Every structure is written in structure tokens, then in C-alpha cells.
Amino acid sequence: LLQLPDVGYYISEPKTKSGNRQIVMSEKVYQAFLRVLVKHRKNNFEIDGYSGFMFLKQNGEPKHSSCYASIFNGLRKKYKKLNNKIPLPEKMTPHTLRHTFCTNMANAGINPKALQYIMGHSSITMTLNYYAHATFESAKAEMERLVA
């Protein structure tokens, strides 16, 4: 969902065909989403034929990318005030979480092709080279696992 000053809201298609996918979620996450949908069921905001948006601003309009940027900025500032032992990146976006998720899943040993599907990448190269960041610790752990 995007919002442009002169155009208003519009829905954009994923960059690749792989971007359209089903995502597995736990029962707990599913129930949380249902609670949000029930809470917003009276909202009938529609964009390009789509309605039932989950994440809304106080005025009932759907949140868009710049909303999340300011939310992340605010959360980062609060975190910095409460805990400066573990630094966070200067710029945090929802995309930062995407990188972290992919890296954590790769380090946990998820099947690379399954991770490619979850991330919605058309190429395994994108998943492995740009998102799944290896560290010395992860490489050492893999070597120790193979030797054991």
C-alpha cells in the first residue's frame, strides 16, 4: 500500500510473481490477526477494490510505508533511552526486520528453498547473497556440527 501526495492511496503489485504466496503462521498469530480484523470490521475503507485493511491510522485510513518509518524511529528512540547496552542501527525500517528474520532462519538451518519461498524471492541467489548473512559464529557452529 502506497500513498503519494498528488495521487492518494494505491495498491502496487509485488515486484515478481514469487511475491504472491501463502505464508504459514502459527495458531497464535492467526488468532491475533482475527482479533484485529474483528476490531476493524466496521471500517469500510476501500482502495482499488481492496478493503479489510488490518493496520489503520487513528482516522481509519490504512497505514502506509511512511507511517511505519516514523513508528520505527520512535521505537528506536525509546529503546535507546531505556537500554544503551545493545546498540541498534541508526536507520531501522520494516525491511531491517525482514533481513533479520531471513538471517535467523538461515542460521537455524531452514531449507534454503523453503526460505526462498517464504521470502518471496524468484531467485535463491537473492535469498542467500543478500538476506542470509553468515557470521563467524554461524560458520564455526556449522563446522562443529559436522565434526560431531
GROMACS .gro file of C-alpha atoms in nm:
model
  148
    1LEU     CA    1   0.000   0.000   0.000
    2LEU     CA    2   0.146   0.334  -0.103
    3GLN     CA    3   0.034   0.691  -0.066
    4LEU     CA    4   0.150   0.967  -0.299
    5PRO     CA    5   0.065   1.332  -0.228
    6ASP     CA    6  -0.089   1.406  -0.569
    7VAL     CA    7  -0.237   1.060  -0.634
    8GLY     CA    8  -0.358   0.937  -0.295
    9TYR     CA    9  -0.356   0.571  -0.196
   10TYR     CA   10  -0.290   0.293  -0.442
   11ILE     CA   11  -0.211  -0.077  -0.428
   12SER     CA   12   0.102  -0.196  -0.607
   13GLU     CA   13   0.175  -0.547  -0.728
   14PRO     CA   14   0.474  -0.741  -0.595
   15LYS     CA   15   0.796  -0.695  -0.795
   16THR     CA   16   0.796  -1.059  -0.910
   17LYS     CA   17   0.548  -1.344  -0.949
   18SER     CA   18   0.715  -1.507  -0.646
   19GLY     CA   19   0.592  -1.216  -0.433
   20ASN     CA   20   0.239  -1.364  -0.438
   21ARG     CA   21   0.247  -1.650  -0.192
   22GLN     CA   22   0.076  -1.812   0.104
   23ILE     CA   23   0.253  -1.769   0.435
   24VAL     CA   24   0.231  -2.028   0.711
   25MET     CA   25   0.152  -1.883   1.052
   26SER     CA   26   0.108  -2.024   1.398
   27GLU     CA   27  -0.237  -2.052   1.553
   28LYS     CA   28  -0.140  -1.777   1.798
   29VAL     CA   29  -0.058  -1.535   1.514
   30TYR     CA   30  -0.376  -1.634   1.328
   31GLN     CA   31  -0.589  -1.560   1.636
   32ALA     CA   32  -0.415  -1.223   1.683
   33PHE     CA   33  -0.494  -1.129   1.322
   34LEU     CA   34  -0.857  -1.234   1.369
   35ARG     CA   35  -0.885  -1.007   1.676
   36VAL     CA   36  -0.756  -0.714   1.471
   37LEU     CA   37  -0.997  -0.786   1.186
   38VAL     CA   38  -1.293  -0.809   1.427
   39LYS     CA   39  -1.188  -0.480   1.586
   40HIS     CA   40  -1.182  -0.308   1.246
   41ARG     CA   41  -1.479  -0.486   1.084
   42LYS     CA   42  -1.685  -0.166   1.067
   43ASN     CA   43  -1.414   0.011   0.870
   44ASN     CA   44  -1.506   0.004   0.502
   45PHE     CA   45  -1.213   0.198   0.359
   46GLU     CA   46  -1.154   0.074   0.003
   47ILE     CA   47  -0.859   0.119  -0.232
   48ASP     CA   48  -0.857  -0.023  -0.584
   49GLY     CA   49  -1.126  -0.275  -0.482
   50TYR     CA   50  -0.937  -0.389  -0.169
   51SER     CA   51  -1.080  -0.349   0.180
   52GLY     CA   52  -1.039  -0.510   0.523
   53PHE     CA   53  -0.706  -0.345   0.597
   54MET     CA   54  -0.555  -0.459   0.925
   55PHE     CA   55  -0.328  -0.174   1.025
   56LEU     CA   56  -0.510   0.157   1.043
   57LYS     CA   57  -0.428   0.512   1.145
   58GLN     CA   58  -0.644   0.679   1.410
   59ASN     CA   59  -0.860   0.834   1.137
   60GLY     CA   60  -0.942   0.485   0.996
   61GLU     CA   61  -0.724   0.513   0.687
   62PRO     CA   62  -0.474   0.232   0.623
   63LYS     CA   63  -0.116   0.281   0.733
   64HIS     CA   64   0.138   0.309   0.452
   65SER     CA   65   0.515   0.285   0.428
   66SER     CA   66   0.599   0.628   0.570
   67CYS     CA   67   0.382   0.554   0.876
   68TYR     CA   68   0.599   0.256   0.960
   69ALA     CA   69   0.920   0.455   0.913
   70SER     CA   70   0.811   0.702   1.183
   71ILE     CA   71   0.691   0.419   1.411
   72PHE     CA   72   1.030   0.250   1.386
   73ASN     CA   73   1.209   0.580   1.450
   74GLY     CA   74   1.004   0.635   1.765
   75LEU     CA   75   1.061   0.281   1.891
   76ARG     CA   76   1.434   0.312   1.830
   77LYS     CA   77   1.448   0.635   2.031
   78LYS     CA   78   1.254   0.478   2.320
   79TYR     CA   79   1.480   0.174   2.318
   80LYS     CA   80   1.789   0.395   2.318
   81LYS     CA   81   1.663   0.579   2.628
   82LEU     CA   82   1.589   0.257   2.815
   83ASN     CA   83   1.881   0.039   2.707
   84ASN     CA   84   2.202   0.160   2.552
   85LYS     CA   85   2.397  -0.162   2.619
   86ILE     CA   86   2.299  -0.317   2.285
   87PRO     CA   87   2.308  -0.056   2.007
   88LEU     CA   88   2.056  -0.060   1.726
   89PRO     CA   89   2.123   0.051   1.368
   90GLU     CA   90   2.081   0.425   1.309
   91LYS     CA   91   1.820   0.358   1.041
   92MET     CA   92   1.562   0.089   1.115
   93THR     CA   93   1.276   0.001   0.883
   94PRO     CA   94   1.042  -0.295   0.844
   95HIS     CA   95   1.295  -0.414   0.586
   96THR     CA   96   1.550  -0.440   0.870
   97LEU     CA   97   1.322  -0.696   1.033
   98ARG     CA   98   1.298  -0.883   0.702
   99HIS     CA   99   1.678  -0.911   0.685
  100THR     CA  100   1.694  -1.022   1.049
  101PHE     CA  101   1.421  -1.284   1.000
  102CYS     CA  102   1.588  -1.429   0.692
  103THR     CA  103   1.930  -1.438   0.858
  104ASN     CA  104   1.791  -1.604   1.172
  105MET     CA  105   1.604  -1.866   0.968
  106ALA     CA  106   1.913  -1.941   0.759
  107ASN     CA  107   2.126  -1.970   1.073
  108ALA     CA  108   1.864  -2.203   1.227
  109GLY     CA  109   1.914  -2.436   0.931
  110ILE     CA  110   1.588  -2.389   0.739
  111ASN     CA  111   1.585  -2.546   0.393
  112PRO     CA  112   1.714  -2.270   0.160
  113LYS     CA  113   1.439  -2.333  -0.099
  114ALA     CA  114   1.171  -2.308   0.171
  115LEU     CA  115   1.329  -1.982   0.289
  116GLN     CA  116   1.332  -1.855  -0.070
  117TYR     CA  117   0.957  -1.925  -0.092
  118ILE     CA  118   0.881  -1.761   0.245
  119MET     CA  119   1.078  -1.450   0.146
  120GLY     CA  120   0.906  -1.436  -0.194
  121HIS     CA  121   1.228  -1.431  -0.393
  122SER     CA  122   1.230  -1.553  -0.752
  123SER     CA  123   1.599  -1.644  -0.718
  124ILE     CA  124   1.778  -1.841  -0.449
  125THR     CA  125   2.075  -1.610  -0.511
  126MET     CA  126   1.876  -1.318  -0.371
  127THR     CA  127   1.788  -1.515  -0.059
  128LEU     CA  128   2.139  -1.641   0.009
  129ASN     CA  129   2.356  -1.350  -0.104
  130TYR     CA  130   2.155  -1.051   0.013
  131TYR     CA  131   1.949  -1.168   0.308
  132ALA     CA  132   2.101  -1.472   0.476
  133HIS     CA  133   2.405  -1.315   0.643
  134ALA     CA  134   2.658  -1.562   0.777
  135THR     CA  135   2.881  -1.475   1.070
  136PHE     CA  136   3.198  -1.627   1.206
  137GLU     CA  137   2.989  -1.773   1.488
  138SER     CA  138   2.742  -1.936   1.250
  139ALA     CA  139   3.021  -2.079   1.033
  140LYS     CA  140   3.200  -2.214   1.343
  141ALA     CA  141   2.878  -2.371   1.472
  142GLU     CA  142   2.821  -2.544   1.136
  143MET     CA  143   3.175  -2.681   1.134
  144GLU     CA  144   3.136  -2.808   1.490
  145ARG     CA  145   2.804  -2.970   1.399
  146LEU     CA  146   2.960  -3.152   1.103
  147VAL     CA  147   3.258  -3.275   1.304
  148ALA     CA  148   3.046  -3.402   1.593
   0.00000   0.00000   0.00000
